[in-house]
Short mmCIF file of C-alpha atoms in Angstrom, two decimals:
data_model
loop_
_atom_site.label_atom_id
_atom_site.label_comp_id
_atom_site.label_asym_id
_atom_site.label_seq_id
_atom_site.Cartn_x
_atom_site.Cartn_y
_atom_site.Cartn_z
CA MET U 1 82.93 86.27 116.20
CA PRO U 2 83.67 88.58 118.44
CA GLY U 3 79.86 89.54 118.85
CA GLY U 4 77.93 87.34 117.12
CA SER U 5 77.59 89.43 114.56
CA GLY U 6 76.88 87.57 110.65
CA GLN U 7 77.41 84.24 113.33
CA SER U 8 74.30 82.49 110.48
CA HIS U 9 76.42 83.14 108.26
CA LEU U 10 80.12 83.05 108.35
CA GLY U 11 80.42 79.67 106.62
CA ASP U 12 80.38 76.65 106.19
CA SER U 13 82.74 74.33 104.24
CA MET U 14 81.42 73.33 101.04
CA SER U 15 83.73 72.25 97.73
CA GLY U 16 82.55 73.45 94.50
CA SER U 17 80.10 75.99 95.84
CA THR U 18 79.47 78.88 93.38
CA TYR U 19 79.52 82.34 94.03
CA ASP U 20 78.52 85.66 92.24
CA VAL U 21 82.63 86.88 93.69
CA ILE U 22 84.52 85.68 96.09
CA ILE U 23 87.27 88.24 97.11
CA ILE U 24 90.34 87.06 98.63
CA GLY U 25 91.38 88.64 101.97
CA SER U 26 89.46 90.53 104.25
CA GLY U 27 92.05 94.22 104.58
CA PRO U 28 90.99 97.47 103.48
CA GLY U 29 90.40 96.60 99.74
CA GLY U 30 88.45 93.47 100.21
CA GLY U 31 86.37 94.01 103.50
CA THR U 32 85.51 97.84 101.48
CA MET U 33 84.73 95.23 98.48
CA ALA U 34 82.92 93.03 100.20
CA TRP U 35 80.95 95.57 102.05
CA ARG U 36 80.49 97.08 98.53
CA LEU U 37 79.33 94.17 97.01
CA ALA U 38 77.27 92.62 99.35
CA GLN U 39 74.78 95.87 98.54
CA THR U 40 73.95 94.42 95.50
CA GLY U 41 72.37 91.06 96.25
CA LYS U 42 75.20 88.63 94.89
CA ARG U 43 76.17 85.33 96.67
CA VAL U 44 79.67 87.07 97.75
CA LEU U 45 82.63 85.00 99.43
CA LEU U 46 84.82 86.53 101.50
CA LEU U 47 88.15 84.52 102.47
CA GLU U 48 89.87 85.60 105.41
CA ARG U 49 93.68 82.68 105.74
CA GLY U 50 93.71 84.21 109.91
CA ASP U 51 90.86 84.34 112.38
CA TYR U 52 89.94 87.73 114.87
CA LEU U 53 92.68 89.14 116.50
CA PRO U 54 91.87 88.32 119.98
CA ARG U 55 90.68 90.68 122.04
CA GLU U 56 92.60 90.69 125.48
CA ARG U 57 94.36 92.33 127.89
CA ALA U 58 98.04 92.41 125.71
CA ASN U 59 96.65 94.59 123.07
CA TRP U 60 98.12 96.69 124.93
CA ASP U 61 101.14 96.20 125.40
CA SER U 62 104.02 97.87 124.33
CA GLN U 63 106.52 94.28 125.54
CA ALA U 64 104.00 91.70 123.84
CA VAL U 65 103.28 94.11 120.17
CA PHE U 66 106.65 95.97 119.45
CA ASN U 67 109.36 93.98 121.96
CA ASP U 68 107.50 90.29 121.33
CA ALA U 69 105.81 90.67 117.62
CA ILE U 70 102.62 88.22 119.38
CA TYR U 71 100.47 89.32 116.61
CA GLN U 72 103.23 89.34 113.31
CA ALA U 73 102.71 86.63 111.59
CA PRO U 74 105.39 84.13 112.21
CA GLU U 75 106.72 82.20 108.89
CA THR U 76 110.36 83.13 107.54
CA TRP U 77 110.97 85.17 103.97
CA ARG U 78 114.63 85.02 102.45
CA GLY U 79 115.86 88.66 101.46
CA ALA U 80 118.17 88.82 98.69
CA ASP U 81 121.51 88.30 100.60
CA GLY U 82 119.68 85.07 102.15
CA ARG U 83 119.49 87.34 105.33
CA GLU U 84 115.71 85.04 107.10
CA PHE U 85 113.72 87.44 108.80
CA HIS U 86 110.14 87.52 110.16
CA PRO U 87 108.27 90.01 107.10
CA GLY U 88 105.80 93.03 109.80
CA LEU U 89 102.27 91.19 108.08
CA HIS U 90 99.70 90.45 110.00
CA TYR U 91 96.47 87.75 109.43
CA PHE U 92 94.06 88.61 111.34
CA VAL U 93 90.38 89.40 110.01
CA GLY U 94 91.21 93.14 109.18
CA GLY U 95 94.48 92.86 108.11
CA ASN U 96 97.65 94.71 108.31
CA SER U 97 94.47 98.06 109.55
CA LYS U 98 94.16 96.05 112.81
CA VAL U 99 97.15 97.56 113.44
CA TYR U 100 97.59 100.45 111.60
CA GLY U 101 97.93 104.02 112.36
CA ALA U 102 94.87 104.74 110.59
CA VAL U 103 96.16 108.67 109.36
CA LEU U 104 94.20 108.23 105.82
CA LEU U 105 95.52 111.14 103.44
CA ARG U 106 94.57 111.51 99.99
CA LEU U 107 97.66 111.48 97.59
CA ARG U 108 98.77 113.96 96.40
CA GLU U 109 97.60 115.56 93.07
CA GLN U 110 101.00 116.31 91.65
CA ASP U 111 102.22 112.13 92.81
CA PHE U 112 100.03 111.16 90.31
CA GLY U 113 101.59 113.10 88.03
CA GLU U 114 105.86 112.50 86.75
CA ILE U 115 107.85 113.30 89.65
CA GLN U 116 111.71 114.12 89.28
CA HIS U 117 113.40 112.60 91.89
CA PRO U 118 117.16 112.47 91.98
CA ASP U 119 117.38 108.36 91.69
CA GLY U 120 115.22 108.61 88.86
CA VAL U 121 111.38 109.20 87.80
CA SER U 122 108.30 108.10 89.73
CA PRO U 123 106.41 107.27 86.83
CA ALA U 124 102.53 109.28 86.41
CA TRP U 125 99.42 107.34 86.71
CA PRO U 126 97.66 105.97 83.43
CA VAL U 127 94.26 108.35 85.05
CA GLY U 128 94.78 111.20 87.05
CA TYR U 129 93.21 112.19 90.30
CA ASP U 130 90.40 113.00 89.46
CA VAL U 131 89.28 109.86 88.71
CA PHE U 132 90.23 108.47 92.30
CA GLU U 133 88.64 112.08 94.05
CA PRO U 134 84.55 111.15 94.83
CA TYR U 135 86.12 107.85 95.76
CA TYR U 136 88.68 109.49 97.85
CA GLN U 137 85.60 111.34 99.86
CA GLN U 138 83.17 108.67 99.86
CA ALA U 139 86.54 106.49 101.47
CA GLU U 140 87.13 109.84 104.00
CA ALA U 141 82.93 109.42 105.42
CA LEU U 142 83.45 105.71 105.62
CA TYR U 143 86.79 105.50 106.64
CA HIS U 144 85.16 107.85 109.75
CA VAL U 145 87.74 110.26 108.86
CA HIS U 146 88.46 113.02 111.74
CA GLY U 147 90.53 116.35 109.99
CA LEU U 148 89.92 119.75 108.98
CA ARG U 149 90.73 120.63 104.95
CA GLY U 150 92.24 124.28 104.47
CA GLU U 151 95.93 123.57 106.87
CA ASP U 152 98.15 121.66 104.66
CA PRO U 153 99.17 124.41 101.54
CA THR U 154 99.87 120.70 99.63
CA GLU U 155 97.07 119.44 100.08
CA PRO U 156 94.27 118.52 97.33
CA PRO U 157 91.44 119.98 95.79
CA ALA U 158 88.44 117.52 97.89
CA SER U 159 84.64 117.98 96.29
CA GLY U 160 83.52 118.22 100.11
CA PRO U 161 84.97 118.92 103.58
CA TYR U 162 86.15 116.21 106.10
CA ALA U 163 82.10 114.16 106.98
CA TYR U 164 84.34 114.23 110.69
CA PRO U 165 86.03 116.78 113.02
CA PRO U 166 89.18 117.07 113.06
CA VAL U 167 91.11 115.39 116.29
CA SER U 168 92.09 117.60 118.30
CA HIS U 169 95.65 118.53 119.21
CA GLU U 170 96.06 117.80 123.18
CA PRO U 171 98.39 120.73 125.78
CA ARG U 172 101.58 119.50 124.52
CA ILE U 173 101.77 119.01 120.83
CA GLN U 174 99.16 122.18 121.10
CA THR U 175 101.87 124.05 122.03
CA LEU U 176 104.06 122.18 119.49
CA PHE U 177 101.82 123.21 116.15
CA ASP U 178 101.60 126.82 117.67
CA ASP U 179 105.62 126.68 117.90
CA LEU U 180 105.24 125.59 114.23
CA LYS U 181 103.18 128.48 112.80
CA ARG U 182 104.97 131.51 114.55
CA GLU U 183 108.40 129.50 111.98
CA GLY U 184 106.30 130.07 109.12
CA HIS U 185 105.73 126.57 108.39
CA HIS U 186 102.08 125.06 107.94
CA PRO U 187 101.49 121.59 110.61
CA PHE U 188 97.59 120.04 109.78
CA HIS U 189 96.29 118.01 111.75
CA LEU U 190 96.38 114.77 110.37
CA PRO U 191 93.06 112.59 109.48
CA VAL U 192 92.91 109.99 111.12
CA GLY U 193 89.82 107.15 110.69
CA VAL U 194 88.79 106.83 114.48
CA LEU U 195 85.37 105.81 116.24
CA LEU U 196 85.95 109.41 118.30
CA ASP U 197 83.29 111.46 119.73
CA GLU U 198 84.92 113.73 122.29
CA GLN U 199 84.43 117.31 124.25
CA ASP U 200 87.35 119.66 125.32
CA GLY U 201 90.15 117.35 125.07
CA LYS U 202 88.17 114.27 126.32
CA ALA U 203 86.94 111.12 124.98
CA LEU U 204 82.97 110.77 125.73
CA PRO U 205 81.02 108.59 127.68
CA HIS U 206 79.71 106.41 124.84
CA SER U 207 82.46 106.64 122.31
CA PRO U 208 84.30 103.37 121.52
CA CYS U 209 87.80 105.86 121.37
CA ILE U 210 88.97 106.40 124.32
CA ARG U 211 92.63 108.39 123.52
CA CYS U 212 94.95 106.52 125.11
CA ASP U 213 98.32 105.51 124.48
CA ALA U 214 97.84 102.49 122.63
CA PHE U 215 96.40 103.39 119.27
CA ASP U 216 99.06 103.79 116.75
CA GLY U 217 100.64 100.32 116.28
CA TYR U 218 98.88 97.82 118.73
CA PRO U 219 95.53 96.88 117.73
CA CYS U 220 92.69 98.56 119.57
CA ALA U 221 90.39 97.01 122.20
CA THR U 222 87.57 99.61 121.82
CA ASN U 223 87.12 98.93 119.02
CA GLY U 224 87.57 103.03 118.69
CA LYS U 225 90.08 102.03 115.34
CA ALA U 226 87.97 102.47 112.22
CA ASP U 227 90.00 99.59 110.49
CA SER U 228 87.74 96.82 107.79
CA GLN U 229 86.91 94.67 110.11
CA ILE U 230 85.08 97.28 112.44
CA ILE U 231 83.65 99.31 109.30
CA CYS U 232 82.84 96.87 106.31
CA VAL U 233 83.34 93.16 107.21
CA ASP U 234 81.04 93.21 110.94
CA PRO U 235 78.65 94.71 109.59
CA ALA U 236 78.26 93.77 105.96
CA LEU U 237 77.86 90.60 107.61
CA GLN U 238 75.70 92.11 109.72
CA ALA U 239 72.92 93.48 107.47
CA HIS U 240 72.94 91.03 103.84
CA PRO U 241 73.25 87.61 104.34
CA ASN U 242 74.39 86.99 100.86
CA LEU U 243 77.20 88.27 102.22
CA THR U 244 79.54 84.84 103.73
CA MET U 245 83.10 84.13 105.12
CA TRP U 246 85.33 81.91 105.74
CA THR U 247 88.60 82.41 108.60
CA GLY U 248 91.47 79.92 108.11
CA ALA U 249 91.28 80.16 104.22
CA TYR U 250 94.32 80.12 102.80
CA VAL U 251 94.26 80.48 99.77
CA GLU U 252 97.38 77.69 97.09
CA ARG U 253 96.84 78.67 94.40
CA LEU U 254 94.36 79.76 91.32
CA ILE U 255 92.23 78.12 88.67
CA THR U 256 92.39 78.43 85.26
CA ASP U 257 90.43 76.93 82.42
CA LEU U 258 92.67 75.40 80.16
CA ARG U 259 93.34 78.43 77.42
CA GLY U 260 93.66 79.68 80.58
CA GLU U 261 91.65 82.96 80.15
CA THR U 262 89.40 83.30 83.23
CA VAL U 263 89.86 81.84 87.00
CA THR U 264 87.19 78.47 86.98
CA GLY U 265 87.97 77.64 90.43
CA VAL U 266 90.14 79.05 94.19
CA GLU U 267 91.93 75.92 95.16
CA MET U 268 92.74 76.80 99.33
CA VAL U 269 92.95 74.41 102.69
CA ARG U 270 90.31 75.46 104.73
CA ASN U 271 91.15 74.04 108.64
CA GLY U 272 93.22 70.92 107.13
CA GLU U 273 90.89 69.86 104.44
CA ARG U 274 91.60 71.07 100.52
CA LEU U 275 88.61 72.86 98.43
CA THR U 276 88.33 74.68 96.08
CA VAL U 277 84.91 77.11 95.28
CA SER U 278 84.35 79.82 92.11
CA ALA U 279 82.77 82.40 91.28
CA ASP U 280 81.97 84.01 87.79
CA ILE U 281 84.26 87.46 89.36
CA VAL U 282 87.55 87.10 91.56
CA VAL U 283 88.79 90.21 93.01
CA VAL U 284 91.97 89.19 94.80
CA ALA U 285 93.48 91.77 98.22
CA CYS U 286 95.92 90.19 100.15
CA GLY U 287 98.37 92.77 100.35
CA ALA U 288 100.61 92.92 97.55
CA LEU U 289 103.60 91.04 98.75
CA SER U 290 100.69 88.42 99.98
CA SER U 291 98.85 88.59 96.10
CA ALA U 292 102.15 88.49 94.31
CA LEU U 293 103.39 85.53 96.02
CA LEU U 294 99.05 83.44 95.14
CA MET U 295 100.22 85.00 91.43
CA LEU U 296 102.77 83.25 91.43
CA ARG U 297 101.94 79.45 93.52
CA SER U 298 99.33 79.79 89.94
CA ALA U 299 101.91 79.48 87.91
CA ASN U 300 99.20 77.09 84.49
CA ASP U 301 100.52 76.01 81.32
CA ALA U 302 98.52 78.90 80.03
CA HIS U 303 100.75 81.61 82.20
CA PRO U 304 103.78 79.16 83.09
CA GLU U 305 105.86 82.80 84.42
CA GLY U 306 102.28 82.73 86.11
CA LEU U 307 99.21 83.41 86.88
CA ALA U 308 99.18 87.15 84.99
CA ASN U 309 102.57 87.37 83.77
CA GLY U 310 102.39 88.22 81.16
CA SER U 311 105.44 90.96 80.94
CA GLY U 312 106.60 89.58 84.01
CA GLN U 313 105.76 92.14 86.38
CA VAL U 314 104.03 90.12 88.78
CA GLY U 315 106.01 90.47 92.05
CA ARG U 316 108.25 93.86 90.42
CA ASN U 317 108.21 97.12 90.80
CA TYR U 318 108.09 97.08 94.86
CA MET U 319 107.63 99.62 97.27
CA ARG U 320 106.73 100.33 100.70
CA HIS U 321 108.33 103.90 101.63
CA ASN U 322 111.47 105.42 102.78
CA ASN U 323 110.51 105.37 106.47
CA SER U 324 112.26 106.36 109.67
CA THR U 325 110.79 106.18 112.52
CA VAL U 326 112.57 109.04 115.19
CA LEU U 327 112.32 110.00 118.80
CA ALA U 328 113.21 113.26 119.85
CA ILE U 329 113.77 114.67 123.19
CA SER U 330 112.03 117.30 125.32
CA ARG U 331 113.12 120.26 127.79
CA THR U 332 109.58 120.35 129.58
CA PRO U 333 108.08 116.72 129.92
CA ASN U 334 105.25 115.60 126.18
CA PRO U 335 102.07 114.08 128.78
CA THR U 336 99.79 113.62 125.88
CA ARG U 337 98.54 110.38 125.62
CA PHE U 338 96.90 109.86 121.73
CA GLN U 339 100.65 112.03 119.85
CA LYS U 340 98.65 111.04 116.27
CA THR U 341 97.84 114.60 115.19
CA LEU U 342 99.17 116.15 113.48
CA GLY U 343 101.32 116.41 110.22
CA LEU U 344 103.39 118.47 108.19
CA ASN U 345 103.95 118.56 104.41
CA ASP U 346 105.69 121.55 103.97
CA PHE U 347 108.62 119.37 103.12
CA TYR U 348 106.55 117.81 101.06
CA PHE U 349 107.83 118.26 97.30
CA GLY U 350 111.17 120.94 98.25
CA ALA U 351 112.48 123.11 100.49
CA ASP U 352 114.15 126.23 99.65
CA ASP U 353 117.92 124.59 99.16
CA TRP U 354 117.42 121.02 97.61
CA ASP U 355 114.63 121.12 94.36
CA PHE U 356 113.66 117.13 94.94
CA PRO U 357 111.14 116.87 97.36
CA LEU U 358 111.51 115.96 100.68
CA GLY U 359 108.66 114.62 101.98
CA HIS U 360 106.30 113.97 104.97
CA ILE U 361 105.88 114.67 108.54
CA GLN U 362 103.75 112.84 111.28
CA MET U 363 103.22 111.94 114.96
CA VAL U 364 103.65 108.03 116.16
CA GLY U 365 102.21 106.56 118.47
CA LYS U 366 103.88 108.23 121.83
CA SER U 367 106.93 105.17 123.22
CA ASP U 368 106.71 104.02 126.45
CA GLY U 369 110.17 103.73 128.67
CA THR U 370 108.99 99.41 127.90
CA GLN U 371 109.75 100.62 124.00
CA ILE U 372 112.78 102.49 125.24
CA LYS U 373 114.18 99.96 126.59
CA GLY U 374 113.15 97.56 123.67
CA GLU U 375 115.03 100.12 121.23
CA GLY U 376 117.89 99.38 122.44
CA LEU U 377 119.84 103.18 121.51
CA PRO U 378 122.91 103.19 122.61
CA GLY U 379 123.06 107.16 121.33
CA ILE U 380 120.09 108.22 124.22
CA LEU U 381 122.15 107.10 127.01
CA GLN U 382 125.45 108.60 125.35
CA TRP U 383 123.35 112.18 125.72
CA PHE U 384 120.81 111.33 128.22
CA PRO U 385 123.25 109.16 131.12
CA ASP U 386 121.45 109.72 133.89
CA GLN U 387 118.47 109.22 132.73
CA PRO U 388 115.41 106.01 133.45
CA PHE U 389 113.68 104.72 130.55
CA ASP U 390 110.98 106.21 132.04
CA TRP U 391 111.97 109.96 132.46
CA ILE U 392 113.25 109.24 128.46
CA ALA U 393 109.25 108.39 127.48
CA ARG U 394 107.58 111.01 129.95
CA HIS U 395 110.23 113.84 127.85
CA SER U 396 109.86 112.23 124.61
CA LEU U 397 107.89 113.44 120.89
CA ASP U 398 107.93 110.82 118.33
CA PHE U 399 107.93 111.49 114.80
CA TRP U 400 107.52 109.72 110.97
CA LEU U 401 109.30 109.91 108.14
CA THR U 402 107.88 109.37 105.69
CA SER U 403 109.84 109.66 101.04
CA GLU U 404 108.98 108.23 98.22
CA ASP U 405 110.70 105.37 96.59
CA LEU U 406 110.99 104.88 93.47
CA PRO U 407 109.45 101.42 91.05
CA LYS U 408 112.33 99.24 90.46
CA PRO U 409 112.29 96.09 88.73
CA GLU U 410 114.99 94.45 90.73
CA ASN U 411 112.66 94.60 93.77
CA ARG U 412 110.05 91.64 93.61
CA ILE U 413 108.82 89.02 95.72
CA TRP U 414 109.46 85.32 93.63
CA TYR U 415 109.52 82.06 95.08
CA ASP U 416 113.07 80.08 94.73
CA GLY U 417 111.55 76.10 94.99
CA ASP U 418 109.54 77.29 97.99
CA GLN U 419 111.57 80.28 99.66
CA VAL U 420 109.65 83.11 99.84
CA VAL U 421 112.63 85.76 98.87
CA LEU U 422 112.31 89.38 99.08
CA ASP U 423 114.43 91.20 97.13
CA LEU U 424 115.14 94.96 98.30
CA HIS U 425 118.05 97.57 97.22
CA GLU U 426 117.78 100.58 98.69
CA GLY U 427 117.90 104.11 96.84
CA ASN U 428 116.68 107.57 96.75
CA MET U 429 117.77 107.86 100.61
CA GLU U 430 118.91 111.28 99.66
CA GLY U 431 115.66 112.99 100.23
CA HIS U 432 115.19 110.77 102.93
CA HIS U 433 118.32 112.00 104.76
CA ARG U 434 117.79 115.95 103.74
CA LEU U 435 113.01 115.61 105.60
CA ARG U 436 115.86 114.20 109.11
CA ARG U 437 117.71 117.96 109.26
CA LYS U 438 114.81 119.32 108.62
CA LEU U 439 112.83 117.91 111.49
CA SER U 440 116.15 118.46 113.42
CA GLY U 441 116.63 121.53 112.33
CA LEU U 442 112.83 122.61 113.73
CA CYS U 443 113.17 120.97 116.84
CA ASP U 444 116.02 123.04 117.51
CA ALA U 445 113.93 126.33 117.52
CA MET U 446 111.40 124.60 119.75
CA ASP U 447 111.92 123.42 122.84
CA LEU U 448 113.50 120.41 121.43
CA HIS U 449 116.50 119.04 121.65
CA PRO U 450 118.28 118.40 118.26
CA GLN U 451 119.64 115.49 118.10
CA LEU U 452 117.27 112.70 116.65
CA PHE U 453 117.46 109.08 117.63
CA ASP U 454 115.48 105.53 115.53
CA ARG U 455 112.54 104.04 116.87
CA LYS U 456 113.35 100.38 114.95
CA LEU U 457 110.39 98.24 117.03
CA TYR U 458 107.46 100.32 115.60
CA LEU U 459 108.35 99.28 111.87
CA GLY U 460 109.52 95.62 112.66
CA LYS U 461 112.73 94.68 114.27
CA ASP U 462 114.34 94.11 110.07
CA ILE U 463 114.24 97.37 108.61
CA PRO U 464 114.34 97.73 106.92
CA ILE U 465 113.39 94.86 104.76
CA GLY U 466 111.65 93.98 107.08
CA GLY U 467 109.56 96.91 107.82
CA THR U 468 106.28 95.93 104.90
CA ALA U 469 103.93 98.55 106.49
CA HIS U 470 102.88 100.90 103.02
CA GLN U 471 103.84 97.98 100.36
CA ALA U 472 102.43 98.98 96.98
CA GLY U 473 104.03 98.20 93.85
CA THR U 474 103.46 94.11 92.71
CA MET U 475 101.11 94.31 90.17
CA ARG U 476 101.29 97.84 88.56
CA PHE U 477 97.95 98.93 86.87
CA GLY U 478 99.11 100.22 82.99
CA ALA U 479 97.10 101.01 79.39
CA ASP U 480 99.66 98.55 77.30
CA PRO U 481 99.72 94.79 78.59
CA ALA U 482 103.18 94.55 77.88
CA THR U 483 104.51 96.95 80.90
CA SER U 484 101.31 96.78 83.26
CA VAL U 485 99.65 93.16 85.10
CA LEU U 486 95.53 95.20 85.43
CA ASP U 487 94.48 97.13 82.88
CA LEU U 488 92.28 100.53 83.93
CA ASP U 489 89.54 98.94 86.18
CA CYS U 490 92.47 97.27 88.15
CA LYS U 491 91.37 93.83 85.87
CA ALA U 492 94.16 91.50 84.83
CA HIS U 493 95.11 92.16 81.46
CA GLN U 494 95.84 88.16 80.18
CA LEU U 495 92.03 86.76 82.92
CA ASP U 496 88.56 87.68 82.05
CA ASN U 497 87.31 87.87 85.34
CA LEU U 498 90.36 88.24 87.75
CA TYR U 499 90.43 91.52 90.08
CA VAL U 500 93.04 93.80 92.63
CA THR U 501 92.55 96.17 94.73
CA ASP U 502 94.74 95.77 97.35
CA ALA U 503 97.87 98.33 97.12
CA SER U 504 99.76 95.54 94.03
CA PHE U 505 98.66 98.07 91.05
CA PHE U 506 100.41 101.60 91.87
CA PRO U 507 102.91 102.64 89.56
CA SER U 508 104.08 104.47 92.06
CA ILE U 509 103.44 106.01 95.86
CA GLY U 510 104.06 109.21 96.90
CA ALA U 511 104.79 109.87 100.79
CA VAL U 512 101.32 109.07 102.89
CA ASN U 513 100.79 106.98 103.89
CA PRO U 514 98.54 104.31 101.30
CA THR U 515 95.31 102.67 103.27
CA LEU U 516 93.33 106.14 101.80
CA THR U 517 93.95 105.02 98.17
CA ILE U 518 94.05 101.51 98.52
CA ILE U 519 90.12 102.18 100.09
CA ALA U 520 89.14 104.54 97.56
CA ASN U 521 90.58 102.46 94.32
CA ALA U 522 88.02 99.43 95.87
CA LEU U 523 85.48 101.43 95.80
CA ARG U 524 86.16 102.56 92.29
CA VAL U 525 86.53 99.69 91.30
CA ALA U 526 83.54 97.67 92.75
CA ASP U 527 81.20 100.00 90.84
CA ARG U 528 82.54 98.66 87.86
CA ILE U 529 81.96 94.74 89.24
CA ILE U 530 78.11 96.05 89.48
CA GLU U 531 78.09 97.70 86.00
CA ARG U 532 79.39 94.11 85.07
CA MET U 533 77.30 92.32 87.09
CA GLY U 534 73.52 94.45 85.80
#
């Protein structure tokens, strides 16, 4: 383990060991849960199928990270059309948060209610924003979220300010911020989870984050990104000997009693050895796609369609946002390094010419010449035929557009024999297309070329199906066991001791990054588990 933190209790395999709680998955849902439960003194085992992501020069190499995708899971899945693809998953301590952009936004208050879209309804959550608010506040402090209340008119009410000041804009982004305000818009400082101490826009000598251009989508070689490993897993291992972590532990299935009411064993393969361990409570947090697959692999006589699948909803209602990453060309150079500091929600719930939600705009990591060349964008060469890729990169401004997609039963992950199949039928795209046109119009008014060019490598080479960064919804929570998998505490309706704390529980996804809601929910469910353990 890097730095030796927690070496003494990373754990040796011992089949049949009994714990108070076993947590499967060390991403934001599982790592946060482990951090919280470790403080109780109970015996907690954290299982991670991967290992620590190596700290190496390649962490900051755009060719390695984006073009070659060296940290992406090597497995091959299949779409409903039979086409094979590599899912954008990362199996490391910290999960996908090792490479996330660390923008940690709350769902808007209205996102917890029913919202009408042209293609259908985004369903209401079974609990309101008020239930999540105190946990959002805790989550923001825990993950070092740097932000500023009051700039974004759509932001939900908060019980306190951000614990950390906003990440400052570099000069070109500050100009964009000022131009947007001049045009009557409401840009805001993105809430970013980062271990940054800065002064006058420069990282101080002791700051883990150095405000480099390899933050968004890259692993952080300086441990400056507020990911699950850095914030929760490693500190908890160091402070609490009652917490044990096993890496390289792939959980094949969960075993139940004969009546199928209690999980009695967690069966895994670790270092080529097959093991079974047990606990009073089991928490699954493998990511919405992998957690659903675990339930399906765990089918038995009492649960013939998959564990906890009496509703038939396990693996269904998959959501991943309608996402685009686009590049605009600035007429003046853009030497920005840490570009991910500005957001805009003025079109989140609609526009003057459209009554339905459009979505969210934020900056994305700064592109470089290697990435642009790897994108293979013929449109750029058509518009700028005499300019090399590095010139284009020096003049680029990069945006991430997010619109809500709707939960549909036919969008699902399942097994065809041993083959993983992901059925994804794109929908609700009109608002997304309109959001893009809004951004193009904004560019035209602000010293930017109005033509937007698609960047696909950031989202994964196989778009839309391979872009699994915002996976959610495969085991929705609700009060009715006939239409949901989990109850309001994210415990499986059909099993007394099985909880799920990744984004599987989302009944809808809104149009902002889901990670803060995952963290907040893990803290919420941890409170319920602590009450239960007494």
